[in-house]
Tab-separated table of C-alpha atoms in Angstrom:
chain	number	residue	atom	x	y	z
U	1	UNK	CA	80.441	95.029	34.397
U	2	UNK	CA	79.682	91.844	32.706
U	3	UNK	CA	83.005	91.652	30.866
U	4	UNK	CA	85.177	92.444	33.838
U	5	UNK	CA	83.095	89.716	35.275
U	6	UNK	CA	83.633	86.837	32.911
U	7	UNK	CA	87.475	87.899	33.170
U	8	UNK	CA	87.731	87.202	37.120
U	9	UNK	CA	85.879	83.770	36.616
U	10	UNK	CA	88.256	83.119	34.016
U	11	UNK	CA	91.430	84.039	36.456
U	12	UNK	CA	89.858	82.038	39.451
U	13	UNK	CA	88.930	78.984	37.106
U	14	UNK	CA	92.456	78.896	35.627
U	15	UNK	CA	94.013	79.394	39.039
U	16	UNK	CA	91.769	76.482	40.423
U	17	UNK	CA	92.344	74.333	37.458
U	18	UNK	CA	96.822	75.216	38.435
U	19	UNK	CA	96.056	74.299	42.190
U	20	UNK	CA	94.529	71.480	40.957
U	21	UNK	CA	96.987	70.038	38.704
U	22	UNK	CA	99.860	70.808	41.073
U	23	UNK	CA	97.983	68.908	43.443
U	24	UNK	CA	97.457	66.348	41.480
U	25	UNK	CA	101.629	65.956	40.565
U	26	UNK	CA	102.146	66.180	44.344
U	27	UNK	CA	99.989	63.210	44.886
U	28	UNK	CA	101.630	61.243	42.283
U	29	UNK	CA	104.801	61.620	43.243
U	30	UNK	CA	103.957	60.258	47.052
U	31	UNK	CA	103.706	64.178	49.190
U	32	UNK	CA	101.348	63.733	51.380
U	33	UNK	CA	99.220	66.634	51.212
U	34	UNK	CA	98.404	68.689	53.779
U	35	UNK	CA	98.147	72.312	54.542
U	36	UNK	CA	101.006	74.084	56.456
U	37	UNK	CA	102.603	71.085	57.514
U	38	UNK	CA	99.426	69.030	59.440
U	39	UNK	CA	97.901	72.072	60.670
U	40	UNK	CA	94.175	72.308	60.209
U	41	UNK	CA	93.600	73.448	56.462
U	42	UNK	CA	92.159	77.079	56.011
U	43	UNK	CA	94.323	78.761	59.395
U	44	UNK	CA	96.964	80.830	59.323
U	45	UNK	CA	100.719	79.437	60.994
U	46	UNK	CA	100.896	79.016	64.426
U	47	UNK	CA	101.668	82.085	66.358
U	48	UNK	CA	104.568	82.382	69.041
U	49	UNK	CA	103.465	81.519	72.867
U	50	UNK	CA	103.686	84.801	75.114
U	51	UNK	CA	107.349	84.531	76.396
U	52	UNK	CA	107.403	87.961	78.484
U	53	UNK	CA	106.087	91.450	78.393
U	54	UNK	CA	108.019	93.795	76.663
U	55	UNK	CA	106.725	96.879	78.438
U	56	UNK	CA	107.553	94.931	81.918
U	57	UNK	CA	111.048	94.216	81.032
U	58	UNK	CA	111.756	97.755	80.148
U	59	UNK	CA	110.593	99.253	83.344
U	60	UNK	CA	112.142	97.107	85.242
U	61	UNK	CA	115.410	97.487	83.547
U	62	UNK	CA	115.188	101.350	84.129
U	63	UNK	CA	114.486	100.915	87.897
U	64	UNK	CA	117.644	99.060	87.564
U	65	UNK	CA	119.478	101.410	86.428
U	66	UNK	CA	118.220	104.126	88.402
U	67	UNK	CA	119.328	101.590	91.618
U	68	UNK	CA	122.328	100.798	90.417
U	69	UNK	CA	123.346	104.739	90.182
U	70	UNK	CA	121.678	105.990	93.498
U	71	UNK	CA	123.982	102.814	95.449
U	72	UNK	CA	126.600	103.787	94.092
U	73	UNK	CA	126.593	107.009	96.116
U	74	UNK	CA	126.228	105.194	99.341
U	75	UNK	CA	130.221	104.741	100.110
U	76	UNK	CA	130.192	108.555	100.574
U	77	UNK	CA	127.892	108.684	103.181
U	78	UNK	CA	129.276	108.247	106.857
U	79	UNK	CA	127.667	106.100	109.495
U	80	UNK	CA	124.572	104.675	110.687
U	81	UNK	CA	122.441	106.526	108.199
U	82	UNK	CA	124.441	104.717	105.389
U	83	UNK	CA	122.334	101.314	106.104
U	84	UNK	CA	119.097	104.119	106.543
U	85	UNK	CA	119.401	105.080	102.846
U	86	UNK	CA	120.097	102.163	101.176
U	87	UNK	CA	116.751	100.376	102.475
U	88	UNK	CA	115.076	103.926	101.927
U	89	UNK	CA	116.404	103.912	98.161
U	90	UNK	CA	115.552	99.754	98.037
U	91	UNK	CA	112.242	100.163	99.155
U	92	UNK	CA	110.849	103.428	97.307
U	93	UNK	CA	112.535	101.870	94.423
U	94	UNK	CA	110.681	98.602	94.628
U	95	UNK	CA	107.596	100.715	95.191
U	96	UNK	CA	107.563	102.538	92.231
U	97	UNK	CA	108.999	99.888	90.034
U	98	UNK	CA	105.449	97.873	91.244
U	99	UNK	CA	103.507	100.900	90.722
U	100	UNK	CA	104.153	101.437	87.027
U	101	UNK	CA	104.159	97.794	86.367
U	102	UNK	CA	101.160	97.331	88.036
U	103	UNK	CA	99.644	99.493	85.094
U	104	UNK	CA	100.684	97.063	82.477
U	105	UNK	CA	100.512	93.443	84.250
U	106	UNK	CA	97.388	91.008	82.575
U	107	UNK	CA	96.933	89.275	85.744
U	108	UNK	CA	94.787	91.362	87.776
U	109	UNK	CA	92.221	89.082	88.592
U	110	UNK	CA	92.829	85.584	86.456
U	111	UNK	CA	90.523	82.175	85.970
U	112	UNK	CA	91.427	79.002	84.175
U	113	UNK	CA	90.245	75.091	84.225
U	114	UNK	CA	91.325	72.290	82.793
U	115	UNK	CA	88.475	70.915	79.810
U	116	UNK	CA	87.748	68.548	76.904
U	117	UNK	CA	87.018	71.065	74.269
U	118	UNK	CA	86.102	71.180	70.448
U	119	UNK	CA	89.362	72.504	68.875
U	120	UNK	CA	87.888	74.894	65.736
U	121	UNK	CA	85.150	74.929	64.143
U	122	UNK	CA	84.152	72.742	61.366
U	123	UNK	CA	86.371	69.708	62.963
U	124	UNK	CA	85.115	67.312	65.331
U	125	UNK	CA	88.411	67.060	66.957
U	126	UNK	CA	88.520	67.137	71.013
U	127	UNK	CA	91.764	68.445	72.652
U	128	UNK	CA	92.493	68.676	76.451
U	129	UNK	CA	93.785	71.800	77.451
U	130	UNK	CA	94.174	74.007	80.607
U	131	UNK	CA	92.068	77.201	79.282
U	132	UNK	CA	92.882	80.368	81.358
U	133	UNK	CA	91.302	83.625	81.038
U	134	UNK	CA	94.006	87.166	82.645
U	135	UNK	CA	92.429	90.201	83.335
U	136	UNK	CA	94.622	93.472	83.118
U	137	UNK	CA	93.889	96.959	83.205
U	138	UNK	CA	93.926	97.599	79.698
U	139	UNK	CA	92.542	94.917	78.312
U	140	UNK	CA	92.890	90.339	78.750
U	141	UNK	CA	94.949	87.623	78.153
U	142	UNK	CA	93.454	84.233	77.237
U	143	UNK	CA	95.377	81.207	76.716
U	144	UNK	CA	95.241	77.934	75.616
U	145	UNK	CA	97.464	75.088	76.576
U	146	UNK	CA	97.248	71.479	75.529
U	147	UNK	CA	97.655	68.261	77.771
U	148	UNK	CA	100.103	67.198	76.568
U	149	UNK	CA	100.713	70.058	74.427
U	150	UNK	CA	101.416	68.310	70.913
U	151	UNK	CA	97.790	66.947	69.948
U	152	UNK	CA	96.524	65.901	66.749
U	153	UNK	CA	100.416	66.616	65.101
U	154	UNK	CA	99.963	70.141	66.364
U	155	UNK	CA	101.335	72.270	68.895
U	156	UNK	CA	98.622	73.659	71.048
U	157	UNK	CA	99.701	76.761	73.069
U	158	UNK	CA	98.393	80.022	72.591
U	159	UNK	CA	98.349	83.528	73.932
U	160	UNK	CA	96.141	85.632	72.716
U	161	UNK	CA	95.842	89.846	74.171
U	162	UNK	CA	92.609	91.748	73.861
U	163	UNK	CA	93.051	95.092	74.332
U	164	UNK	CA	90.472	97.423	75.778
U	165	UNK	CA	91.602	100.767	73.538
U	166	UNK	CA	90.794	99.118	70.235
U	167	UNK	CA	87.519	97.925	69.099
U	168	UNK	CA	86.818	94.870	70.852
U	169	UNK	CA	83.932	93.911	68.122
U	170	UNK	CA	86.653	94.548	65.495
U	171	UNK	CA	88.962	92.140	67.718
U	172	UNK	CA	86.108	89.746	67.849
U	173	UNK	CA	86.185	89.564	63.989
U	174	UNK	CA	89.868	89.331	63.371
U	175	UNK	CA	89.841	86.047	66.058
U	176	UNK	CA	87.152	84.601	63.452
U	177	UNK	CA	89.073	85.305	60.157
U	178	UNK	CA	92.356	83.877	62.018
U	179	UNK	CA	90.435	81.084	62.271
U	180	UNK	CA	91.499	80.956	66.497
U	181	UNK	CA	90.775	77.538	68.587
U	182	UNK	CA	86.815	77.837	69.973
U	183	UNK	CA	87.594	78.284	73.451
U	184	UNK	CA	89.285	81.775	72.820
U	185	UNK	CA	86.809	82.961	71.035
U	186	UNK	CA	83.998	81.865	73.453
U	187	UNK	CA	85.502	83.886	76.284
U	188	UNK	CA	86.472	86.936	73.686
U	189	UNK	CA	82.456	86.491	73.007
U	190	UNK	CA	81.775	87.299	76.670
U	191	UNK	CA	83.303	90.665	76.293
U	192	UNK	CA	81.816	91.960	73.202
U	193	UNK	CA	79.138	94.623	73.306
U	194	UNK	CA	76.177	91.855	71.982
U	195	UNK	CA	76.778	89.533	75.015
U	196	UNK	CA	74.670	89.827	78.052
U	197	UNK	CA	77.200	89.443	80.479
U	198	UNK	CA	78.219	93.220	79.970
U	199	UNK	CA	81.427	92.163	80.891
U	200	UNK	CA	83.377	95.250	78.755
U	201	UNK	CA	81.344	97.412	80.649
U	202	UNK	CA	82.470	96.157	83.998
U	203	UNK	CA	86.160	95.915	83.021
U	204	UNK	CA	86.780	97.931	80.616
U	205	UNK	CA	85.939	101.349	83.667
U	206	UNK	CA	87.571	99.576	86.066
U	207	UNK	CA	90.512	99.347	84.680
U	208	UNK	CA	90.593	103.185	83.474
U	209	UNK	CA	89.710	104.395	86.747
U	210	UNK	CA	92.114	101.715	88.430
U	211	UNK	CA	95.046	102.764	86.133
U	212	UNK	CA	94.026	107.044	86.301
U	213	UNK	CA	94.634	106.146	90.310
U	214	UNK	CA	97.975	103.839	90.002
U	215	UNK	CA	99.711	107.066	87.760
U	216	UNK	CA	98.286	109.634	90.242
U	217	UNK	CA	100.142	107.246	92.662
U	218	UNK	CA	103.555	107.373	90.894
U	219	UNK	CA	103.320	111.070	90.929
U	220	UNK	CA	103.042	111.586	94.021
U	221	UNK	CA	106.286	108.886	94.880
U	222	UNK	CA	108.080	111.526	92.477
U	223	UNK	CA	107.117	114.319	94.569
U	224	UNK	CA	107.994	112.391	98.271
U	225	UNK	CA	111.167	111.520	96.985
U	226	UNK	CA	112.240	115.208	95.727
U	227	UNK	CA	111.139	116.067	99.098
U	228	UNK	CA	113.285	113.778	101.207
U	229	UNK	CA	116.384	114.745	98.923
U	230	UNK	CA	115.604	118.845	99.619
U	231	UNK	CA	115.343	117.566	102.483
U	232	UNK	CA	111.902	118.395	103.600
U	233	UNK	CA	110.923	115.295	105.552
U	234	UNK	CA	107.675	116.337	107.399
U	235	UNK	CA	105.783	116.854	103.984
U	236	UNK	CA	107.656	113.960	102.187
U	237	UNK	CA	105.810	112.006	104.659
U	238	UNK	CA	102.364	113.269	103.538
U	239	UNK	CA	103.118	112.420	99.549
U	240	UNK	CA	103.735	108.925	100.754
U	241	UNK	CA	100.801	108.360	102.295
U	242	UNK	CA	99.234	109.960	99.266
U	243	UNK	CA	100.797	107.214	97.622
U	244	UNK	CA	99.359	104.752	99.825
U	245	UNK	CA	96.142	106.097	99.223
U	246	UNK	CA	95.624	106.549	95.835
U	247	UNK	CA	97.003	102.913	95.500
U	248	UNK	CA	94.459	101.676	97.655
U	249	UNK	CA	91.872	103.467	95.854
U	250	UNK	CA	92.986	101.766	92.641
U	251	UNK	CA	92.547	98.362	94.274
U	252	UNK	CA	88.915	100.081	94.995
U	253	UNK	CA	88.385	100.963	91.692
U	254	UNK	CA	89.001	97.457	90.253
U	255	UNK	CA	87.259	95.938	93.144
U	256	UNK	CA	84.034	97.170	91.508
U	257	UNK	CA	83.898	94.534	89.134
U	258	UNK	CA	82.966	91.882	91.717
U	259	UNK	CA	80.186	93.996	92.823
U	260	UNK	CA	78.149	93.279	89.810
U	261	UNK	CA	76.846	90.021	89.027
U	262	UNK	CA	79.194	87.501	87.748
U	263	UNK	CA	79.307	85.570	84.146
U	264	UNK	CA	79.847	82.093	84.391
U	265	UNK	CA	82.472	80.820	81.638
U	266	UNK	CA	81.451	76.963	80.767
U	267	UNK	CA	83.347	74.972	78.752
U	268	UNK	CA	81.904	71.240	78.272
U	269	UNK	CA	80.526	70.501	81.828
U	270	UNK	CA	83.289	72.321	83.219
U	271	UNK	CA	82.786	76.254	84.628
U	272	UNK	CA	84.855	78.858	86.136
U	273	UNK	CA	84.589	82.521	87.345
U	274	UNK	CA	87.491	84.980	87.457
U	275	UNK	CA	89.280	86.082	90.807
U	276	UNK	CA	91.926	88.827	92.049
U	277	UNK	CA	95.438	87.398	91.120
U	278	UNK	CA	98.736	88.608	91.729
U	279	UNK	CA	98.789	92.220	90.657
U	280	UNK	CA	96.014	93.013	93.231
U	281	UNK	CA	97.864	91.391	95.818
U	282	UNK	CA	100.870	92.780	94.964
U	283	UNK	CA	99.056	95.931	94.986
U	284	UNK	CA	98.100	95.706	98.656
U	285	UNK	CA	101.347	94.590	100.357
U	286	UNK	CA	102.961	97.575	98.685
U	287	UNK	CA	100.164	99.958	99.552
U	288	UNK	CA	101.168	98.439	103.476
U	289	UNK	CA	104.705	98.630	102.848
U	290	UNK	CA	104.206	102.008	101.719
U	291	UNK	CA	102.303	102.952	105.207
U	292	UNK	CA	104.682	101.214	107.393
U	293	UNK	CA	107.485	103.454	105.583
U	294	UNK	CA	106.016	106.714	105.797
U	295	UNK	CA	105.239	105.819	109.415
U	296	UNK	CA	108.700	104.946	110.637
U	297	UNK	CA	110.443	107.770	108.491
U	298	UNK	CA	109.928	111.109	111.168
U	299	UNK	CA	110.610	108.651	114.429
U	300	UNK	CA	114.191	107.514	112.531
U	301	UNK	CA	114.922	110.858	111.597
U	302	UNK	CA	114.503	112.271	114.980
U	303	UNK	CA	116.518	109.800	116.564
U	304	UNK	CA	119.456	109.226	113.538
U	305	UNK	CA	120.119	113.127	114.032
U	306	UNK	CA	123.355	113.336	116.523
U	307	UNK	CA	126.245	115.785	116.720
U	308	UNK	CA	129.337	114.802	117.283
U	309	UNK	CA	132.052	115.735	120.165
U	310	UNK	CA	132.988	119.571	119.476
U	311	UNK	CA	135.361	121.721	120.845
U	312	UNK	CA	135.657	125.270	121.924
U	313	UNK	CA	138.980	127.432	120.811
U	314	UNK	CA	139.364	129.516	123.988
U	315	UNK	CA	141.091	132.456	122.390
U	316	UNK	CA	137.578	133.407	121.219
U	317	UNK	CA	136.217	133.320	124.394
U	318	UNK	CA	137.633	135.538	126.363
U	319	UNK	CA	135.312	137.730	128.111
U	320	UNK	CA	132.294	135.369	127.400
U	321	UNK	CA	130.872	134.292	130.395
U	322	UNK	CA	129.980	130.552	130.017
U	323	UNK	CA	127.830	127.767	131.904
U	324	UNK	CA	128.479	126.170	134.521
U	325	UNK	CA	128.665	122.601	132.294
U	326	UNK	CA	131.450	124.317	129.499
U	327	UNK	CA	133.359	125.675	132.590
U	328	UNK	CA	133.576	121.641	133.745
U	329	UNK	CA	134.036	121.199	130.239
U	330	UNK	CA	137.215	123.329	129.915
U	331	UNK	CA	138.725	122.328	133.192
U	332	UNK	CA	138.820	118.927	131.996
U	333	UNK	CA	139.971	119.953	128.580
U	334	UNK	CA	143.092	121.637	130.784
């Protein structure tokens, strides 16, 4: 033990004493020296800002698609109903587009203030920034902005995702060792399992029961939209507002998590709470739109289903006694 010992000491101290002298012929020869290029020594290179979700682009690229294809078939119907089906294919496209987004979205409920914080730790340095915290279903956002964004010869913008299926203790810990600015890891505090908040708790079932509803949702959009193309209208109607309700029961579901008492994030003298954002509202004008559709669907069947002018070939008829009205009907054809 002692041997292998004496031989790491030996490897750091000649290591140190390498650092040191390459340091040293750095300084002499006028480098300034600093550690990744004026970032704050002992951190890791900046990571890239959050440019867009990958998951969100590919769903809505295959609703696309799917849109694309099913318009394409609209030249071959004839009349009226042609306008019917292309806002019927529009709409319950747009629907279930939102609905499988929905699941993967960070901004279910969202907070964020402006603040004079401490940077990292060990440094004195005070940045402004616009700190914002994004809730999702499976898991949150937070982010860090500067004002303006280049501050002490760094760029300050970060985006950091916390997911809820992974340990968020073990999360917690990686933040540390990445050495990430303090206001990220004073909100990723809030939802570890040693905080009193009990914010993972509140989110963290939320979400699962919020996203178990949204996927229930989609299936049943599946199964009104087989129906209308069998067509069985009448029960096509009842999937869609099956749809509508297990939407709204996801909006329920997440709801819960302003039922419990709120945690107050302070940073500085500043302090902020977290409210519903745009993937809850979103959620609700499609659960209406949704309702409104399945509503309107029977009524604009009934009334879109004509027949057009027939005729009768006489030489069939002969010894059929007819109405009165086809008797008019023939005269006038004569």
């Amino acid at each position: 033990m002692f041997p292998s010992t004496f031989i790491l000491q030996s490897h750091l101290s000649q290591s140190s004493s390498a650092n040191f002298q390459s340091q040293l012929e750095l300084k002499r020869s006028g480098v300034k020296m600093t550690f990744y290029d004026d970032i704050y020594p002992f951190y890791p290179l900046q990571r890239t800002s959050f440019i867009f979700n990958g998951s969100l682009l590919t769903i809505i690229l295959v609703f696309l698609v799917l849109a694309v294809g099913l318009l394409l078939i609209l030249p071959g119907i004839r009349g009226k109903s042609r306008l019917f089906w292309m806002f019927r294919i529009i709409i319950s496209l747009f629907i279930g587009v939102v609905i499988v987004a929905l699941n993967f979205t960070n901004d279910w409920a969202e907070a964020r203030v402006t603040a004079n914080a401490t940077y990292k730790s060990f440094s004195n340095a005070v940045v402004n920034a616009e700190i914002g915290l994004h809730v999702g279903l499976y898991g949150i956002n937070v982010t860090l902005k500067g004002n303006p964004v280049v501050q002490f010869n760094e760029t300050i913008d970060y985006n950091e995702m916390f997911s809820w299926h992974d340990s968020i203790e073990e999360e917690y810990e990686e933040a540390l060792e990445k050495g990430l600015p303090n206001p990220i890891l004073y909100i990723l505090e809030k939802f570890t399992l040693r905080s009193p908040c009990g914010l993972i708790f509140q989110y963290r079932y939320s979400g699962r029961y919020a996203s178990a509803t949204l996927w229930t949702a989609f299936c049943c959009w599946l199964l009104a939209n087989i129906l209308f193309s069998i067509p069985v209208i009448l029960y096509a109607g009842y999937m869609m507002w099956a749809t509508a309700a297990f939407i709204f029961f996801s909006m329920a579901s997440f709801s819960t998590i302003m039922n419990a008492p709120q945690c107050v994030f302070s940073i500085q003298n500043d302090s902020f709470e977290t409210e519903y954002s745009h993937s809850f509202w979103l959620a609700l004008a499609t659960e209406k739109i949704k309702e409104a559709f399945s509503g309107g669907v029977d009524s604009y069947e009934d009334e879109d289903t004509s027949y057009g002018e027939g005729y009768l070939n006489f030489v069939y008829l002969d010894g059929v006694t007819v109405s009165p009205l086809t008797s008019k009907g023939k005269s006038e054809h004569l």
